[in-house]
mmCIF file with all atom_site columns, C-alpha atoms in Angstrom:
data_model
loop_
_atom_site.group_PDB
_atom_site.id
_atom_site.type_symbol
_atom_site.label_atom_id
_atom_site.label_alt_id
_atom_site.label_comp_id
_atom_site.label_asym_id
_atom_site.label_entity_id
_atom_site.label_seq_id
_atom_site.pdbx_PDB_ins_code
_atom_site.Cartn_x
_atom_site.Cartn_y
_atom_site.Cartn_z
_atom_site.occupancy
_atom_site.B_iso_or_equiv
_atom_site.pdbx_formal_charge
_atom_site.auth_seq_id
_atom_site.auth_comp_id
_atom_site.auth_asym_id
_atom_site.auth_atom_id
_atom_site.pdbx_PDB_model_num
ATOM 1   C CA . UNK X 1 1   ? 102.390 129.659 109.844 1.00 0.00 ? 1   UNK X CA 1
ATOM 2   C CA . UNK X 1 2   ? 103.107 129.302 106.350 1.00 0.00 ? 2   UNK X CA 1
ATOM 3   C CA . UNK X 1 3   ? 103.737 125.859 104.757 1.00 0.00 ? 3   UNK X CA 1
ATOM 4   C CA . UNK X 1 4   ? 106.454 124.501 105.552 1.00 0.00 ? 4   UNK X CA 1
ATOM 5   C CA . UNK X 1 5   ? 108.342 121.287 104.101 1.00 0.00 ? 5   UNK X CA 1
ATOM 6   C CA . UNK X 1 6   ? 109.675 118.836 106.798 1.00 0.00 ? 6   UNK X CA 1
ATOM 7   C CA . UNK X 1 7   ? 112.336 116.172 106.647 1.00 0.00 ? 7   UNK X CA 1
ATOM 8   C CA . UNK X 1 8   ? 111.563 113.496 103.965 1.00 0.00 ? 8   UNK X CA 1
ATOM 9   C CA . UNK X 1 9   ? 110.048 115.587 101.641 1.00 0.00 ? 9   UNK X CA 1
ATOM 10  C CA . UNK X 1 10  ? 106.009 115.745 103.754 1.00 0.00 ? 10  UNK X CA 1
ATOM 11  C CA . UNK X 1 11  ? 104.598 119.030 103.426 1.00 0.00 ? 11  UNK X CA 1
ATOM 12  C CA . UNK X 1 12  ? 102.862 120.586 106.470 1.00 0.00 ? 12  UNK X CA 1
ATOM 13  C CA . UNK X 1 13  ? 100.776 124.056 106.575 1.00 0.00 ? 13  UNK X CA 1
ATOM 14  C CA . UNK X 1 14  ? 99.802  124.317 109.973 1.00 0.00 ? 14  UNK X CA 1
ATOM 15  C CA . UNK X 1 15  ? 97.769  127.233 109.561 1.00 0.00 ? 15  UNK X CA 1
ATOM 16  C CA . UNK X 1 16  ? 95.165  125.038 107.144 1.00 0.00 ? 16  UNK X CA 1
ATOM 17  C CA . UNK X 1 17  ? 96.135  121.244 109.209 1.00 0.00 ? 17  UNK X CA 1
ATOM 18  C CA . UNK X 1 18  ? 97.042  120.156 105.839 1.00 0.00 ? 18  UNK X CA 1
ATOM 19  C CA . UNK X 1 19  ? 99.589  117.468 105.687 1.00 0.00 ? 19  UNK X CA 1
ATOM 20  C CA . UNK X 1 20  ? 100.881 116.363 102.189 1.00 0.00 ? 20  UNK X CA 1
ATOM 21  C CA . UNK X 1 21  ? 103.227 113.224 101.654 1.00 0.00 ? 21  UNK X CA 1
ATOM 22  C CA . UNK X 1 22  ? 101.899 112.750 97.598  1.00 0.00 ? 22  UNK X CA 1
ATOM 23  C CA . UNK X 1 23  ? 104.277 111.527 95.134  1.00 0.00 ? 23  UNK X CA 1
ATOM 24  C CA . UNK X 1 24  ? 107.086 109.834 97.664  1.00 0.00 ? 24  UNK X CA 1
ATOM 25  C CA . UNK X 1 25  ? 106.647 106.365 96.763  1.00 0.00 ? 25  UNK X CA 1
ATOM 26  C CA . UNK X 1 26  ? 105.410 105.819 99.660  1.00 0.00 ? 26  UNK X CA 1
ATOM 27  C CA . UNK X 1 27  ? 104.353 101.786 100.523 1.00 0.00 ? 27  UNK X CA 1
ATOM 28  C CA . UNK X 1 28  ? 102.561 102.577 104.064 1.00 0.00 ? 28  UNK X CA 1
ATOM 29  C CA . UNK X 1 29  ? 101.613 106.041 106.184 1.00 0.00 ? 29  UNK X CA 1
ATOM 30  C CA . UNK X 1 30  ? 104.447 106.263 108.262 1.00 0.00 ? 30  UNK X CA 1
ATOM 31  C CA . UNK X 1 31  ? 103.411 105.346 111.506 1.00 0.00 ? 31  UNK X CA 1
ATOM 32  C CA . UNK X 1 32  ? 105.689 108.530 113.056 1.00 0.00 ? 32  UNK X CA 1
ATOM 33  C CA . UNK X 1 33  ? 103.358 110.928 110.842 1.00 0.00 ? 33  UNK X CA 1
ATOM 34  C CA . UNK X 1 34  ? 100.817 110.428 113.147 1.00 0.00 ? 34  UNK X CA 1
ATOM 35  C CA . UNK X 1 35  ? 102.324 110.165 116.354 1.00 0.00 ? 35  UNK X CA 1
ATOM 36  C CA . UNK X 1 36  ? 104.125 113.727 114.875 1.00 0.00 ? 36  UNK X CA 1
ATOM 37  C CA . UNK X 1 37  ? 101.398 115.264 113.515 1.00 0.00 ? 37  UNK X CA 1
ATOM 38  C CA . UNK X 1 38  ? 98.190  113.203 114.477 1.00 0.00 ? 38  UNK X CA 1
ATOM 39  C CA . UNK X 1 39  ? 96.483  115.968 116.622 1.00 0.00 ? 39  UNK X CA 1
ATOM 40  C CA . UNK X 1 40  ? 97.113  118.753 113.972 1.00 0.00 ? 40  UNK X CA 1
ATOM 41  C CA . UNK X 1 41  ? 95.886  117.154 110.959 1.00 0.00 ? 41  UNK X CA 1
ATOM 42  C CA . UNK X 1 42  ? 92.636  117.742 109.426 1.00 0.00 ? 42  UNK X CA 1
ATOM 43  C CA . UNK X 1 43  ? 93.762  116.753 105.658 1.00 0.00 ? 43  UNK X CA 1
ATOM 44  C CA . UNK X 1 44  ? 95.875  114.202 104.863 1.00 0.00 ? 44  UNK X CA 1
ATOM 45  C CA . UNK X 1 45  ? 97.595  113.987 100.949 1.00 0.00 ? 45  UNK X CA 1
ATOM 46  C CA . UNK X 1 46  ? 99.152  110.391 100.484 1.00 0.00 ? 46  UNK X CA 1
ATOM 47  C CA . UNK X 1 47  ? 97.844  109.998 96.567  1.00 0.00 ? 47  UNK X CA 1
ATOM 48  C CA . UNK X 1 48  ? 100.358 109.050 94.145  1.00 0.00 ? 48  UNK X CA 1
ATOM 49  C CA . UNK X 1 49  ? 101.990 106.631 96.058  1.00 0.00 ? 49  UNK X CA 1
ATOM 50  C CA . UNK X 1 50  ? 102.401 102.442 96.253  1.00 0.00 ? 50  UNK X CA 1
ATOM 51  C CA . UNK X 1 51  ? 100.403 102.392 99.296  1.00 0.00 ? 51  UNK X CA 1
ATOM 52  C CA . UNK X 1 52  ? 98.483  99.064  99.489  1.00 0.00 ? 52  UNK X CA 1
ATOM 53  C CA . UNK X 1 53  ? 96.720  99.358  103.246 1.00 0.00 ? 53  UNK X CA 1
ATOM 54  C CA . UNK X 1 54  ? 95.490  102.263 105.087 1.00 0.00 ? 54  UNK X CA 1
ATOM 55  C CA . UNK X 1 55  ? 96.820  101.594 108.321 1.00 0.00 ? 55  UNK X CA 1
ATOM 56  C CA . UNK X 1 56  ? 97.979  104.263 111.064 1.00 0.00 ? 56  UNK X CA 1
ATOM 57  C CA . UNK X 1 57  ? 95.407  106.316 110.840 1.00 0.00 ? 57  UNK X CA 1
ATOM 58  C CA . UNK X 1 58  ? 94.445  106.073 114.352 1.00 0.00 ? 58  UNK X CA 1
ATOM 59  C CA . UNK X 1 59  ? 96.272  108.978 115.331 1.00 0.00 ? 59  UNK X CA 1
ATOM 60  C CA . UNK X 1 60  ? 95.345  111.150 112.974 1.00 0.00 ? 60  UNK X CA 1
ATOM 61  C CA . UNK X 1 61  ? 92.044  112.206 115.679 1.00 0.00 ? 61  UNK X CA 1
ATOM 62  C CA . UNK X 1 62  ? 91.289  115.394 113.500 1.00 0.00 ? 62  UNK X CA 1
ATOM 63  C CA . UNK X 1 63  ? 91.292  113.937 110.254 1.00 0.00 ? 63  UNK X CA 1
ATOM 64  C CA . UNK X 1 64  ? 88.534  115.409 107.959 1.00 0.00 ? 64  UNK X CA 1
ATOM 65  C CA . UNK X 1 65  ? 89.790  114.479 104.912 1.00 0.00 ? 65  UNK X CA 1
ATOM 66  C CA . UNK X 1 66  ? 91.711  111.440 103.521 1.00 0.00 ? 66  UNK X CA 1
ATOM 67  C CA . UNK X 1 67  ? 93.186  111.444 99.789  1.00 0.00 ? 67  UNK X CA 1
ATOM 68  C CA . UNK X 1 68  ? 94.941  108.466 98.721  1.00 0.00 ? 68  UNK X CA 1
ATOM 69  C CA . UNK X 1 69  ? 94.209  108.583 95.051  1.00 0.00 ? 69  UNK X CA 1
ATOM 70  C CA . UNK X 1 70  ? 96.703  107.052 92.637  1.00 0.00 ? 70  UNK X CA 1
ATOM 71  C CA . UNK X 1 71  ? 98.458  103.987 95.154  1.00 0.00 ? 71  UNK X CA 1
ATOM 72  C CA . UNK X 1 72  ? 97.713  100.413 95.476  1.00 0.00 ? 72  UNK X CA 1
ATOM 73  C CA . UNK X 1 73  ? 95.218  100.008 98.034  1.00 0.00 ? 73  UNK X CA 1
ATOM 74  C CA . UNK X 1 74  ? 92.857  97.202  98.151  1.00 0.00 ? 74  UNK X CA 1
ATOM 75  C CA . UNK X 1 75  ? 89.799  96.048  99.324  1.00 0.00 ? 75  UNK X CA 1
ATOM 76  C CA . UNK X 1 76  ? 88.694  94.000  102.125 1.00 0.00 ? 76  UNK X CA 1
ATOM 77  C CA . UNK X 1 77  ? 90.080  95.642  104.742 1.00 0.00 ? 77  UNK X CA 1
ATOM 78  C CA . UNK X 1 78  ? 89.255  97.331  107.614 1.00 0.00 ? 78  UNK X CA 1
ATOM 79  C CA . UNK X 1 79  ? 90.598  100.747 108.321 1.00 0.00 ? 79  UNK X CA 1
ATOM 80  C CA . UNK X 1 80  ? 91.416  102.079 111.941 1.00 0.00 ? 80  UNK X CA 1
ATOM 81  C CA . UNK X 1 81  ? 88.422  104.525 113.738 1.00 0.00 ? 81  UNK X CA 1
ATOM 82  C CA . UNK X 1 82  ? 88.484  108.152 112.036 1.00 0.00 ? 82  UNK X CA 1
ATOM 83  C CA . UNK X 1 83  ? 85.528  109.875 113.499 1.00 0.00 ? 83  UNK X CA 1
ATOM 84  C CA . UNK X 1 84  ? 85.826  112.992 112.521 1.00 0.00 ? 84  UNK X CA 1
ATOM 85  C CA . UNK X 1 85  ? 86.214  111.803 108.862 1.00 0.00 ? 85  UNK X CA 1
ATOM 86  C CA . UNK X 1 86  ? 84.121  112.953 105.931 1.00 0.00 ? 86  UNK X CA 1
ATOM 87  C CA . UNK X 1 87  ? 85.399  112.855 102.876 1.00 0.00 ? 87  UNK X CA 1
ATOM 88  C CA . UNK X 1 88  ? 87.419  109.847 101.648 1.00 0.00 ? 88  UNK X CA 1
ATOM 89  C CA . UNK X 1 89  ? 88.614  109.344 98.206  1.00 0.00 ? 89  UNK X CA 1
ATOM 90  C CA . UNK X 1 90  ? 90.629  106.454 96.917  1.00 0.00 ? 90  UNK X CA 1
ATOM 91  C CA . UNK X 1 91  ? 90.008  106.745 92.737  1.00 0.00 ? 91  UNK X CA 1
ATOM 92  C CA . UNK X 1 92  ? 92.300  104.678 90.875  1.00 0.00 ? 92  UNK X CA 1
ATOM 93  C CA . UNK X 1 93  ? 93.275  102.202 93.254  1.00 0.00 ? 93  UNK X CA 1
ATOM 94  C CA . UNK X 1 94  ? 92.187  98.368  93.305  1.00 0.00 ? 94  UNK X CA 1
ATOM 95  C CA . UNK X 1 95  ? 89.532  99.008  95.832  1.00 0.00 ? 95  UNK X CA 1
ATOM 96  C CA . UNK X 1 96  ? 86.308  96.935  94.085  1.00 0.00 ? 96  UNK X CA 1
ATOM 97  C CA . UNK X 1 97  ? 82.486  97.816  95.416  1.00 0.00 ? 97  UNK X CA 1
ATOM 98  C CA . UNK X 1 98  ? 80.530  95.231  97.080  1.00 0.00 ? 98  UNK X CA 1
ATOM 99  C CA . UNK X 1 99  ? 80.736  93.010  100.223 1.00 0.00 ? 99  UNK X CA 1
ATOM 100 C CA . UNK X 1 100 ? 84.095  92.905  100.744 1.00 0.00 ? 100 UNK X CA 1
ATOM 101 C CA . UNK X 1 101 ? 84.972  96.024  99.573  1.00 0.00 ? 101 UNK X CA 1
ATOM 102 C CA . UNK X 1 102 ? 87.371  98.975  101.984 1.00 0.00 ? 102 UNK X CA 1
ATOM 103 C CA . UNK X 1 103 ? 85.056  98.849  105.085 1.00 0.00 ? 103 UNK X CA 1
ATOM 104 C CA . UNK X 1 104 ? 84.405  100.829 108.092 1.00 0.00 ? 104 UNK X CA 1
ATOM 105 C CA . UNK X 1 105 ? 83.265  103.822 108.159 1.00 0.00 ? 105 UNK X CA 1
ATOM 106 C CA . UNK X 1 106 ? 81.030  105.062 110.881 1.00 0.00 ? 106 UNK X CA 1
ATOM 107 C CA . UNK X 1 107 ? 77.497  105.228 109.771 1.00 0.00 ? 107 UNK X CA 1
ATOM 108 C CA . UNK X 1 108 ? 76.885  108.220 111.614 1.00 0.00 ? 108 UNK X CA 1
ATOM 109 C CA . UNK X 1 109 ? 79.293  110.286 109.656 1.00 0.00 ? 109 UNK X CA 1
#
C-alpha cells in the first residue's frame, strides 16, 4: 500500500510501518495513534513539533525507530517500555546529559 495521508494531517505508509505526524504542532503523541496504529508501526516521525513528554508510546509494540527532533522535550523523565527500539533521536530539544537526563532504555537493546 502506498502512503497514504489520514485524518489530521499523520502520514501512514503501511507498506514501510512508517508513521509521520512532523510539523503539526503537536504538544503530546496522541494517545489514539497508538491504539490506531500501535501494532503497525516500526517508525514513528513526531520532530518539529511542541512536544514536551514522550508519553504513549506503549502501544507502539513494533517501534524501531523514534524521531522527535525539533519539539520541547525534556529531561528527567521516564519513557514507557519500547523493546523493540533502537534508534532514538531527540537533537534540538532541552533534553541535558547526565543523571537525570531522558531515561529508560533497556540495556539489552
Amino acid at each position: 500500500m502506498a502512503a497514504a495521508t489520514a485524518t489530521c494531517g499523520y502520514r501512514i505508509d503501511a507498506a514501510s510501518g512508517k508513521l509521520d505526524v512532523s510539523h503539526l504542532e503537536l504538544r503530546c503523541v496522541p494517545k489514539q495513534l497508538g491504539a490506531e496504529y500501535g501494532r503497525a508501526v516500526r517508525s514513528l516521525d513526531c520532530s518539529c513539533n511542541r512536544i514536551k513528554y514522550l508519553d504513549h508510546l506503549e502501544r507502539f509494540t513494533q517501534l524501531v525507530e523514534l524521531n522527535a527532533d525539533n519539539n520541547c522535550v525534556v529531561g528527567s523523565q521516564s519513557l514507557s517500555p519500547c523493546p523493540t527500539l533502537r534508534v532514538l533521536s531527540v537533537n534540538n530539544n532541552s533534553v541535558r546529559g547526565g543523571t537525570g537526563a531522558l531515561w529508560w532504555l533497556n540495556a539489552s537493546n
